[in-house]
PDB file of C-alpha atoms and ligand atoms in Angstrom:
ATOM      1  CA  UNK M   1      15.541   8.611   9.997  1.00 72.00           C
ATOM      2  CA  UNK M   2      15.084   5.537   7.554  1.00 93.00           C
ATOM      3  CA  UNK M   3      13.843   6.894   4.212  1.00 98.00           C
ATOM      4  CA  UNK M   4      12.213   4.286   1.917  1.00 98.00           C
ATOM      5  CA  UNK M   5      11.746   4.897  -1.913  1.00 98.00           C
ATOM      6  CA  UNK M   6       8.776   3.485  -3.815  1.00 98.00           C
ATOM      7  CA  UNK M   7       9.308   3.603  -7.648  1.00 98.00           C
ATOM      8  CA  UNK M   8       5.708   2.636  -9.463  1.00 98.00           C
ATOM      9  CA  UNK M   9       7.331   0.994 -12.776  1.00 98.00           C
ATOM     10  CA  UNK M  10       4.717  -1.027 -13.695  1.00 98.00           C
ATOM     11  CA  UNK M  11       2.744   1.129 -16.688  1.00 96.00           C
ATOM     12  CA  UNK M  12       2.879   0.211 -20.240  1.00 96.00           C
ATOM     13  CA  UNK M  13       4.048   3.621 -21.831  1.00 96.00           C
ATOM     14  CA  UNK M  14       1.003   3.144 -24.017  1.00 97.00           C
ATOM     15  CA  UNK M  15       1.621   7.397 -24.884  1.00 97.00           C
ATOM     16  CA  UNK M  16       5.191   6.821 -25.207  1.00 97.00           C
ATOM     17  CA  UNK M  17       4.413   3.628 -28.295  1.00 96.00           C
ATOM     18  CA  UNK M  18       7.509   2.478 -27.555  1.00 95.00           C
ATOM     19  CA  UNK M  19       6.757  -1.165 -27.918  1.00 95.00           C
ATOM     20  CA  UNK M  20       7.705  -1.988 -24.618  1.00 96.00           C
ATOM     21  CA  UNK M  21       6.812  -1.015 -21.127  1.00 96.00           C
ATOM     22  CA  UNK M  22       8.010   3.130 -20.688  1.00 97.00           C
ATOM     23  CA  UNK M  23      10.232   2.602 -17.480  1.00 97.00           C
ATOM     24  CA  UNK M  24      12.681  -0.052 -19.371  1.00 97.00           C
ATOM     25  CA  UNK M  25      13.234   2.314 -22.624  1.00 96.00           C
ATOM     26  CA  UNK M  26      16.009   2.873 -22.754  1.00 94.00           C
ATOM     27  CA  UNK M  27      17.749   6.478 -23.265  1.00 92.00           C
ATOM     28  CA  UNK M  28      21.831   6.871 -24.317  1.00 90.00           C
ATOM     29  CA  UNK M  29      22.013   2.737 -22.927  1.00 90.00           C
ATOM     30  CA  UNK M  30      20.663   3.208 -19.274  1.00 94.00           C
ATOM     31  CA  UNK M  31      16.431   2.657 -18.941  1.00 96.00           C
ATOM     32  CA  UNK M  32      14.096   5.238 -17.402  1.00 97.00           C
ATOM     33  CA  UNK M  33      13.828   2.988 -14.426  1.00 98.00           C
ATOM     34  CA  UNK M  34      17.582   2.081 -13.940  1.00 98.00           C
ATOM     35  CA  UNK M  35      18.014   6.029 -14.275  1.00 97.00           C
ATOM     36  CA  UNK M  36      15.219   6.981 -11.303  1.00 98.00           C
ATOM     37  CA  UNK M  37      16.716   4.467  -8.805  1.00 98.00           C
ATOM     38  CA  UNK M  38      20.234   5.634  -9.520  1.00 97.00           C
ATOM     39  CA  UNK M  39      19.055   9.094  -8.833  1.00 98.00           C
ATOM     40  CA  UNK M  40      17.479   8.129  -5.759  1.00 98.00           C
ATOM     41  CA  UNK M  41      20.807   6.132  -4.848  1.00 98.00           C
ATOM     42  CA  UNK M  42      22.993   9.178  -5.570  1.00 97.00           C
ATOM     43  CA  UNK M  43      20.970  11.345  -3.069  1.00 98.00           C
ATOM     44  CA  UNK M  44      23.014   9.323  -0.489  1.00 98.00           C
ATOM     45  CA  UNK M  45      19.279   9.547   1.549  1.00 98.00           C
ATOM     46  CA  UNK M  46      17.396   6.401   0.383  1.00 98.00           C
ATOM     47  CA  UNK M  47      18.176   3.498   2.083  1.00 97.00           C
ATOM     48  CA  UNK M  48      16.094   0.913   0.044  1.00 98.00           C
ATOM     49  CA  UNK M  49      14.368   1.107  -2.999  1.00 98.00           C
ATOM     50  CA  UNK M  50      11.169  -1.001  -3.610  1.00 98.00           C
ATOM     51  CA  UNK M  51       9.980  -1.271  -7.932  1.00 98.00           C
ATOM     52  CA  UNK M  52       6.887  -2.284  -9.017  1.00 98.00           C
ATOM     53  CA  UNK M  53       7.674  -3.656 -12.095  1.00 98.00           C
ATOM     54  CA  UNK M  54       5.165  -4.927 -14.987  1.00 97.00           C
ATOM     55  CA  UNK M  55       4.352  -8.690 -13.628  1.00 97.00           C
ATOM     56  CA  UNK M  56       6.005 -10.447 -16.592  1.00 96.00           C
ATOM     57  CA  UNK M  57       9.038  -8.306 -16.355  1.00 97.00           C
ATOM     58  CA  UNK M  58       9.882  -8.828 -13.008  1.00 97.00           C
ATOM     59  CA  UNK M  59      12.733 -11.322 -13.486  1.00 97.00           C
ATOM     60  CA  UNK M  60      14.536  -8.815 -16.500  1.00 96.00           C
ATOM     61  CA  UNK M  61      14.028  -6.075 -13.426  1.00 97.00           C
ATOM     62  CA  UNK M  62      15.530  -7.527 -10.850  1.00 97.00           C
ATOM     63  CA  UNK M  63      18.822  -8.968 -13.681  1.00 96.00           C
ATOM     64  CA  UNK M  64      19.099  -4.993 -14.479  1.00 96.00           C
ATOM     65  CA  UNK M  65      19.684  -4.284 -10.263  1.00 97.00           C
ATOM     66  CA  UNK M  66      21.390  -7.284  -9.575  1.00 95.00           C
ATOM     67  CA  UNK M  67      24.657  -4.963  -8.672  1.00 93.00           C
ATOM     68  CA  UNK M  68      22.411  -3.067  -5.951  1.00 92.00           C
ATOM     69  CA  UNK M  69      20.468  -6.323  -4.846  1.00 90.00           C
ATOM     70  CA  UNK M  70      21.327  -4.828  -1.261  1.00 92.00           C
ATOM     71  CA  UNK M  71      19.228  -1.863  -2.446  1.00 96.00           C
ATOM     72  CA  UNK M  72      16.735  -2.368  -4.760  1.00 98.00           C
ATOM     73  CA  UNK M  73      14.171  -4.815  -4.157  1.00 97.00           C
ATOM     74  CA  UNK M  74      11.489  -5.582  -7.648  1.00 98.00           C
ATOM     75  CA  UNK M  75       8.015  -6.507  -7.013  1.00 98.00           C
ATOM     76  CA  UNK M  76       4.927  -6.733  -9.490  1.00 98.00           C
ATOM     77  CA  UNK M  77       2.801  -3.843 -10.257  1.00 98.00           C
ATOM     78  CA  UNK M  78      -0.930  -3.625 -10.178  1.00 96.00           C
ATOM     79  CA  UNK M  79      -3.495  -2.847 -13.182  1.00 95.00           C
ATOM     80  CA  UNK M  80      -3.569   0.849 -12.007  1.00 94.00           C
ATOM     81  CA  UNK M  81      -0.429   3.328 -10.681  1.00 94.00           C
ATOM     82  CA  UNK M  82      -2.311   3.205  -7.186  1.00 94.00           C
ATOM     83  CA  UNK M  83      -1.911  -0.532  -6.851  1.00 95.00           C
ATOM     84  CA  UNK M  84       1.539  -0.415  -7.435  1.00 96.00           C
ATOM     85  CA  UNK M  85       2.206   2.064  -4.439  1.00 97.00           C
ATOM     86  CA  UNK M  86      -0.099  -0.193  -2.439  1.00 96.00           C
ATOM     87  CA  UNK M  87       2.105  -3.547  -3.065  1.00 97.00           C
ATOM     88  CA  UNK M  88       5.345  -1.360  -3.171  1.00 98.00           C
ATOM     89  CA  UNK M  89       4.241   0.387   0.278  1.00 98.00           C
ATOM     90  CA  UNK M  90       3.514  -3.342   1.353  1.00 97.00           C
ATOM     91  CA  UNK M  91       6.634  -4.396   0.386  1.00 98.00           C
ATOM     92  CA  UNK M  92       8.775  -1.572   1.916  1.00 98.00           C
ATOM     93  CA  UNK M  93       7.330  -1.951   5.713  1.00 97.00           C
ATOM     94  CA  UNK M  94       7.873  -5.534   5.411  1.00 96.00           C
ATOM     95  CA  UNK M  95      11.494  -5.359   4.045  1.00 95.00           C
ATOM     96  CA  UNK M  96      12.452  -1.635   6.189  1.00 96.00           C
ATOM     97  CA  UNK M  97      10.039  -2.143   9.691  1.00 96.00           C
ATOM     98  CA  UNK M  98      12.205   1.065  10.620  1.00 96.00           C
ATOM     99  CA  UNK M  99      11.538   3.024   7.817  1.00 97.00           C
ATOM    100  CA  UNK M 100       9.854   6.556   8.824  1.00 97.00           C
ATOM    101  CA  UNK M 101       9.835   8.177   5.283  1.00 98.00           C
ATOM    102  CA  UNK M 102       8.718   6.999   2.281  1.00 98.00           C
ATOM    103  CA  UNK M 103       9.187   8.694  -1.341  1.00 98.00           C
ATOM    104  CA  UNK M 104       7.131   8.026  -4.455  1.00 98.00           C
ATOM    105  CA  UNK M 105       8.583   8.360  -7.818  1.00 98.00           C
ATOM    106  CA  UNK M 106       7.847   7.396 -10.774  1.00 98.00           C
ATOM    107  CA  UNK M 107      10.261   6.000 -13.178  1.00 97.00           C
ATOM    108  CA  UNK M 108       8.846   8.217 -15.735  1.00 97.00           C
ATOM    109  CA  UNK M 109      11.005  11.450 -13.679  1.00 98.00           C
ATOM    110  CA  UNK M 110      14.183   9.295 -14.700  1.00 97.00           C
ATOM    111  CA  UNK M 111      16.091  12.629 -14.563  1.00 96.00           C
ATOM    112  CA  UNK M 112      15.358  14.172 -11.281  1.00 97.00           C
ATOM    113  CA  UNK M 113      18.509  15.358  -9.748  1.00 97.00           C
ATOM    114  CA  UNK M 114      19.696  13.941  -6.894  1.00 98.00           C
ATOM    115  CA  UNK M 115      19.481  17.632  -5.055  1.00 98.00           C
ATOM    116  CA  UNK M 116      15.425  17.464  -5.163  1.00 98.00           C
ATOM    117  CA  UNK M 117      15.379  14.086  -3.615  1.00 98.00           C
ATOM    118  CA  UNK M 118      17.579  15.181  -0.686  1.00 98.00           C
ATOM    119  CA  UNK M 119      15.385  18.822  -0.184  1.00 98.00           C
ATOM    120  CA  UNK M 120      12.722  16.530  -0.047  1.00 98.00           C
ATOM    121  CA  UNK M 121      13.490  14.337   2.927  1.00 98.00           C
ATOM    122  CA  UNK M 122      15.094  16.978   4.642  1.00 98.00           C
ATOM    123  CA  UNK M 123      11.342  18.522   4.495  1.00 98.00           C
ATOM    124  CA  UNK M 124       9.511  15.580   5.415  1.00 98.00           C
ATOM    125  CA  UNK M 125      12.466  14.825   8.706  1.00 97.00           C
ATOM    126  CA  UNK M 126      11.861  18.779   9.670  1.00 97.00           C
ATOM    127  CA  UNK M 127       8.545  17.771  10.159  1.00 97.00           C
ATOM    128  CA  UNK M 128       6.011  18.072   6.920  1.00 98.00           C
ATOM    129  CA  UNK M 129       3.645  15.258   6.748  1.00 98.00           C
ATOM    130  CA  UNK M 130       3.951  15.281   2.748  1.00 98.00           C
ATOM    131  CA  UNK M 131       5.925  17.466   0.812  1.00 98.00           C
ATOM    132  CA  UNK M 132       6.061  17.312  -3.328  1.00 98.00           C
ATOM    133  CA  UNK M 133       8.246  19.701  -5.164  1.00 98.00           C
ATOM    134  CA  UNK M 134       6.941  21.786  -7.428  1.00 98.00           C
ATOM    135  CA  UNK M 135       7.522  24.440 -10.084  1.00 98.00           C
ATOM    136  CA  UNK M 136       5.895  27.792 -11.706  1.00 98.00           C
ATOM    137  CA  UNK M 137       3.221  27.713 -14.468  1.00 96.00           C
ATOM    138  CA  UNK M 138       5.094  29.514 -17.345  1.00 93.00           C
ATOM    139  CA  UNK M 139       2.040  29.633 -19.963  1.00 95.00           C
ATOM    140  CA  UNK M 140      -1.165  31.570 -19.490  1.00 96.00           C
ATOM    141  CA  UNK M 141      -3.951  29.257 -18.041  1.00 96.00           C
ATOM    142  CA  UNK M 142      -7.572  29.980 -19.646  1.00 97.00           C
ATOM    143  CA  UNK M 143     -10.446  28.320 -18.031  1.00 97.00           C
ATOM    144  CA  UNK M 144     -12.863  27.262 -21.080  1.00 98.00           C
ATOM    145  CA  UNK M 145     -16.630  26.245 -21.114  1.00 98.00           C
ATOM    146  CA  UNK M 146     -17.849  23.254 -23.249  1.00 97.00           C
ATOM    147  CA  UNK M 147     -17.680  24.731 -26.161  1.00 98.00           C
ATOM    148  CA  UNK M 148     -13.955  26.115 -25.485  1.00 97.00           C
ATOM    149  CA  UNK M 149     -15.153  29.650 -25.218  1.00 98.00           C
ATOM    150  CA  UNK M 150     -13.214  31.603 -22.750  1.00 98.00           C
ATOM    151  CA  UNK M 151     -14.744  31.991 -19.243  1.00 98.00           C
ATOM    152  CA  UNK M 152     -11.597  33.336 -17.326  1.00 97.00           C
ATOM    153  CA  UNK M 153      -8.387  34.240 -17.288  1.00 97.00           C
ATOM    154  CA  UNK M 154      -7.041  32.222 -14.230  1.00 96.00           C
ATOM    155  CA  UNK M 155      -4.203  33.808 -12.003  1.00 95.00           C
ATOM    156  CA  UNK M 156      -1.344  31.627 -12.678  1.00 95.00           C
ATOM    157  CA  UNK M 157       0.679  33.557  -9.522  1.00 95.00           C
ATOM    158  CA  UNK M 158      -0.418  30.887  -6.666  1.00 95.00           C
ATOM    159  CA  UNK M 159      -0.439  27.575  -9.362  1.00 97.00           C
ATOM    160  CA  UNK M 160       2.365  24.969  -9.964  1.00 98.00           C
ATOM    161  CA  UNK M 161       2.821  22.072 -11.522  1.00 97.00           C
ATOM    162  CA  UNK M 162       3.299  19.412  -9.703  1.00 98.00           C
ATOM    163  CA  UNK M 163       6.889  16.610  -9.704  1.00 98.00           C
ATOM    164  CA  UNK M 164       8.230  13.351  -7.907  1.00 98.00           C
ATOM    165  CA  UNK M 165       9.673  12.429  -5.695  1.00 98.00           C
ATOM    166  CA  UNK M 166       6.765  12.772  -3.450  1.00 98.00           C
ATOM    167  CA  UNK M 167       7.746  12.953   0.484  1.00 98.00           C
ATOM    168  CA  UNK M 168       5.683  11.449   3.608  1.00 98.00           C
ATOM    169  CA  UNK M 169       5.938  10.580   6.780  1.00 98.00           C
ATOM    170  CA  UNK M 170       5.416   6.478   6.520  1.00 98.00           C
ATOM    171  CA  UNK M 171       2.041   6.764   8.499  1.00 97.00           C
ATOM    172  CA  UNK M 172       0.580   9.479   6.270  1.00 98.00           C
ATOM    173  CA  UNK M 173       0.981   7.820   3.364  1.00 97.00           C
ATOM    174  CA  UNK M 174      -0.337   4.340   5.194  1.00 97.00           C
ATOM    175  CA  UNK M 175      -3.116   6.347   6.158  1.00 96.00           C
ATOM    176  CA  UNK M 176      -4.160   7.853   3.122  1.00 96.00           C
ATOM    177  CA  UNK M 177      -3.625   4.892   0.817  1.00 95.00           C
ATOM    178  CA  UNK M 178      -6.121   2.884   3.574  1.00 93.00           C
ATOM    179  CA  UNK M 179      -8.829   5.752   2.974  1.00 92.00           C
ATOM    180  CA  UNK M 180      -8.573   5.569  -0.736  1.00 86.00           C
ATOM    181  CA  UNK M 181     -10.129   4.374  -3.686  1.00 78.00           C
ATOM    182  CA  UNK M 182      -9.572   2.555  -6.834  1.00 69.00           C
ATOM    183  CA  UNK M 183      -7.438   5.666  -9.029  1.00 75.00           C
ATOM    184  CA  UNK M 184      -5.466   8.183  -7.794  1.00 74.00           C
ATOM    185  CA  UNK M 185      -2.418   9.519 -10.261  1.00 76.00           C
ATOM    186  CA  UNK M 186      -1.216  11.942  -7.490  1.00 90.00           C
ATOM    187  CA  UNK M 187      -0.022  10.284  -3.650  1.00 96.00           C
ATOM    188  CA  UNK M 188       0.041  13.960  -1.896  1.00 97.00           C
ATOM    189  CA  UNK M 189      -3.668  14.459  -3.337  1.00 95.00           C
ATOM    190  CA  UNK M 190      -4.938  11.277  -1.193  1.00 95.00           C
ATOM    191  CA  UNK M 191      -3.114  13.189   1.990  1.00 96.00           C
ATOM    192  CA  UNK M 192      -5.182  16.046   0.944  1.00 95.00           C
ATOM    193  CA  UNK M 193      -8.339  13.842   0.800  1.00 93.00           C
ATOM    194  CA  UNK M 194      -7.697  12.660   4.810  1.00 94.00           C
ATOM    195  CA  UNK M 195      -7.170  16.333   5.524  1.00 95.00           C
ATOM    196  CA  UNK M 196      -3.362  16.546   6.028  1.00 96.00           C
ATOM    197  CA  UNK M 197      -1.181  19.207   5.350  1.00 98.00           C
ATOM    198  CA  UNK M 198       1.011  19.200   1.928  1.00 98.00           C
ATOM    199  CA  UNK M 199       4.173  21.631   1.687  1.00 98.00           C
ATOM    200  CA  UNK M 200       6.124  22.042  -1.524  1.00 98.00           C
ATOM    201  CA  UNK M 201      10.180  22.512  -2.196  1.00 98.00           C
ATOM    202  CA  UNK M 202      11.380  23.951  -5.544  1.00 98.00           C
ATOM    203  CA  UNK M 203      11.294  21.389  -8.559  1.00 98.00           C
ATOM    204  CA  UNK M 204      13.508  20.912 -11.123  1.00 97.00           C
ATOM    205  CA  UNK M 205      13.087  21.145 -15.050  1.00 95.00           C
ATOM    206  CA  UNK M 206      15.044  18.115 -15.226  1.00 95.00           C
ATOM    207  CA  UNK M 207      12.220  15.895 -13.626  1.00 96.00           C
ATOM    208  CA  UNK M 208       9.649  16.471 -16.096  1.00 95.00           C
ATOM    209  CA  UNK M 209       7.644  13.183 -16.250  1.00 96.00           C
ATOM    210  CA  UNK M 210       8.769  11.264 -20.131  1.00 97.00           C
ATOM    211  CA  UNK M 211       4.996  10.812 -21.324  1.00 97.00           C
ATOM    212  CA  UNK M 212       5.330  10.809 -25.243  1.00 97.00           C
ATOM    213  CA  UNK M 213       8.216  10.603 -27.566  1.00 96.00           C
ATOM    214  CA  UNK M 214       8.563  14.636 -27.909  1.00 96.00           C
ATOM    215  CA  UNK M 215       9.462  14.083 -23.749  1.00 95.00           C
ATOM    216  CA  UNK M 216      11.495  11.657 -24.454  1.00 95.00           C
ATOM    217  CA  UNK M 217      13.234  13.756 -27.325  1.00 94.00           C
ATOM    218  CA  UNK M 218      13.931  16.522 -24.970  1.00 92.00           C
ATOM    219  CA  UNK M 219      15.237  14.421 -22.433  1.00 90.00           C
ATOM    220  CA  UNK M 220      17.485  13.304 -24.726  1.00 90.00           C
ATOM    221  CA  UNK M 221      18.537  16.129 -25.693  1.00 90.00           C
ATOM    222  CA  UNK M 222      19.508  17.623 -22.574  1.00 84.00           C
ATOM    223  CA  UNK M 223      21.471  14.582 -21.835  1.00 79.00           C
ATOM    224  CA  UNK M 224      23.767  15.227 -24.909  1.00 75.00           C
TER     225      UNK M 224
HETATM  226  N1  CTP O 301       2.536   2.997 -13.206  1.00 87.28           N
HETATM  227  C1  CTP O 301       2.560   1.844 -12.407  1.00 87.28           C
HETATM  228  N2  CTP O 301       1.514   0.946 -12.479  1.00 87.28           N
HETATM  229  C2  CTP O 301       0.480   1.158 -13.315  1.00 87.28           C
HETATM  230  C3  CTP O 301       0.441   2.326 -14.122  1.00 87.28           C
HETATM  231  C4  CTP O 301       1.501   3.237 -14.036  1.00 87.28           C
HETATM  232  O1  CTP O 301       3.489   1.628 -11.654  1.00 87.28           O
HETATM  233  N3  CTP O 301      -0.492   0.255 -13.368  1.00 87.28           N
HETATM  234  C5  CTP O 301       3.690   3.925 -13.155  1.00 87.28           C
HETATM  235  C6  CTP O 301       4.347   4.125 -14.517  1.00 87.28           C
HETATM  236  O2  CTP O 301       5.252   3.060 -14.789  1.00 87.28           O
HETATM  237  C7  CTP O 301       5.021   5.470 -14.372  1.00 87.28           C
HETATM  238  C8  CTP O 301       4.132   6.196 -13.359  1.00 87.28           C
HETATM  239  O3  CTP O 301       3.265   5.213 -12.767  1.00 87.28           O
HETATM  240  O4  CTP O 301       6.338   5.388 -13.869  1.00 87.28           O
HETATM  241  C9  CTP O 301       3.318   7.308 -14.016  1.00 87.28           C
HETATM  242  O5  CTP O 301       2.455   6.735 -14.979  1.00 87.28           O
HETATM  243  P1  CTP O 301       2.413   7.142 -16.515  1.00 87.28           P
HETATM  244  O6  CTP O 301       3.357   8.253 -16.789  1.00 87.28           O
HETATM  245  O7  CTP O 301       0.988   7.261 -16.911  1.00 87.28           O
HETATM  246  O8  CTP O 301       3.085   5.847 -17.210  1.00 87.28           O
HETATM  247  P2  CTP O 301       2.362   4.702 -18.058  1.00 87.28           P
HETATM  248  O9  CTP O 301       1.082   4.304 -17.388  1.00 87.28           O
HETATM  249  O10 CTP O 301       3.388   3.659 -18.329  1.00 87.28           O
HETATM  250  O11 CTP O 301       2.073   5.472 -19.429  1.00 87.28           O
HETATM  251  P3  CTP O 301       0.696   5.489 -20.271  1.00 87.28           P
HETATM  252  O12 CTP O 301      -0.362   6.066 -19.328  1.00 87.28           O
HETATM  253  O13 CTP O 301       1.002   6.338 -21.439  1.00 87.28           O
HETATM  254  O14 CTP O 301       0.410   4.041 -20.639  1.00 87.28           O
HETATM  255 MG1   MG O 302      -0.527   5.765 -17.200  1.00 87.28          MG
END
């Protein structure tokens, strides 16, 4: 089956203060972005690889890929991250009319391994309309009131956090994007919205999503 990646690229990394859009920091010489596509390349699963880059970046984008031009194909991002999927979901059925799965991931996962991209395809091709991988909860979750008084204890046993690559069948995702509204930070949760089904694979530490510095610290770190 055709697998299609969609990498939204196009935020400003406004928590990060880098100075300079997140996905084109860049960590030990290779950017965040450059790092997510080559993971997604490595998998040996993803046949193309659509970016939604920030609109004045697009031509710096598409110089960083010009070795995988076969491969990686830039377009502009939106104001919010569910624009970008929308133009990058455009982009993919236009450019792969074959294409049967679809991921989502964001360039701010730069380090997913390669091994979570490939369990999640193999989900979605066995059959699971949208698959995400996931991990435990490894702190004790308190639900609060206003005043951040303690209402509950919640049981952490059935919770996990949530990682990209994000897997669908092509008309799924199609399907839920067309039912959705403006904002939505999470592509399985629109699935859940039109009623589908989502399954989960294991996650990896290594895809934690670079948000601030301190991410971006550890990430480095684990690199060295
Ligand atoms: N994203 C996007 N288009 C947007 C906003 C976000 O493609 N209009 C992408 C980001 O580039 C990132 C992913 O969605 O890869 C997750 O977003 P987030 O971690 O919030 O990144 P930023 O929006 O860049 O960061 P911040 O919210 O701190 O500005
Ligand atoms: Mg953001």
């Amino acid at each position: 089956m055709s697998v299609v990646a969609l990498v939204p690229a196009a935020g400003r990394g406004v928590r990060l203060g880098a100075g300079m859009p997140k996905a084109l920091v860049p960590v030990a010489g290779e950017s965040l972005l450059s790092r997510a596509v080559r993971g997604l390349h490595d998998s040996g699963r993803v046949r193309h690889v659509v970016v939604a880059a920030p609109a004045d970046e697009v031509p710096a984008v598409e110089a960083e890929f010009a070795s995988l031009r076969s491969f990686v194909h830039v377009v502009p991002g939106g104001a919010e991250r569910t624009d970008s999927v929308r133009l990058a979901l455009a982009e993919a059925e236009r450019a792969v009319p074959d294409a049967r799965v679809v991921l989502v991931h964001d360039a701010a996962r730069a380090f997913t391994p390669p091994s979570v991209v490939r369990d999640v395809v193999r989900a979605v091709e066995e059959g699971a309309p949208a698959v995400v991988p996931v991990l435990p909860v490894a702190d004790t979750i308190k639900q609060v009131d206003e005043a951040g008084d303690v209402e509950t204890t919640v049981d952490r046993s059935r919770l996990r956090t949530v990682q990209t690559p994000q897997g669908f069948a092509i008309d799924v995702l199609r399907q839920a994007y067309a039912a959705a509204g403006d904002i939505a930070t999470d592509d399985a949760g629109l699935v859940e919205r039109i009623g589908g089904k989502v399954s989960t694979v294991p996650g990896h530490p290594h895809a934690l999503k670079i948000t601030t510095a301190f991410d971006l610290a550890i990430a480095e770190a684990v690199l060295a």
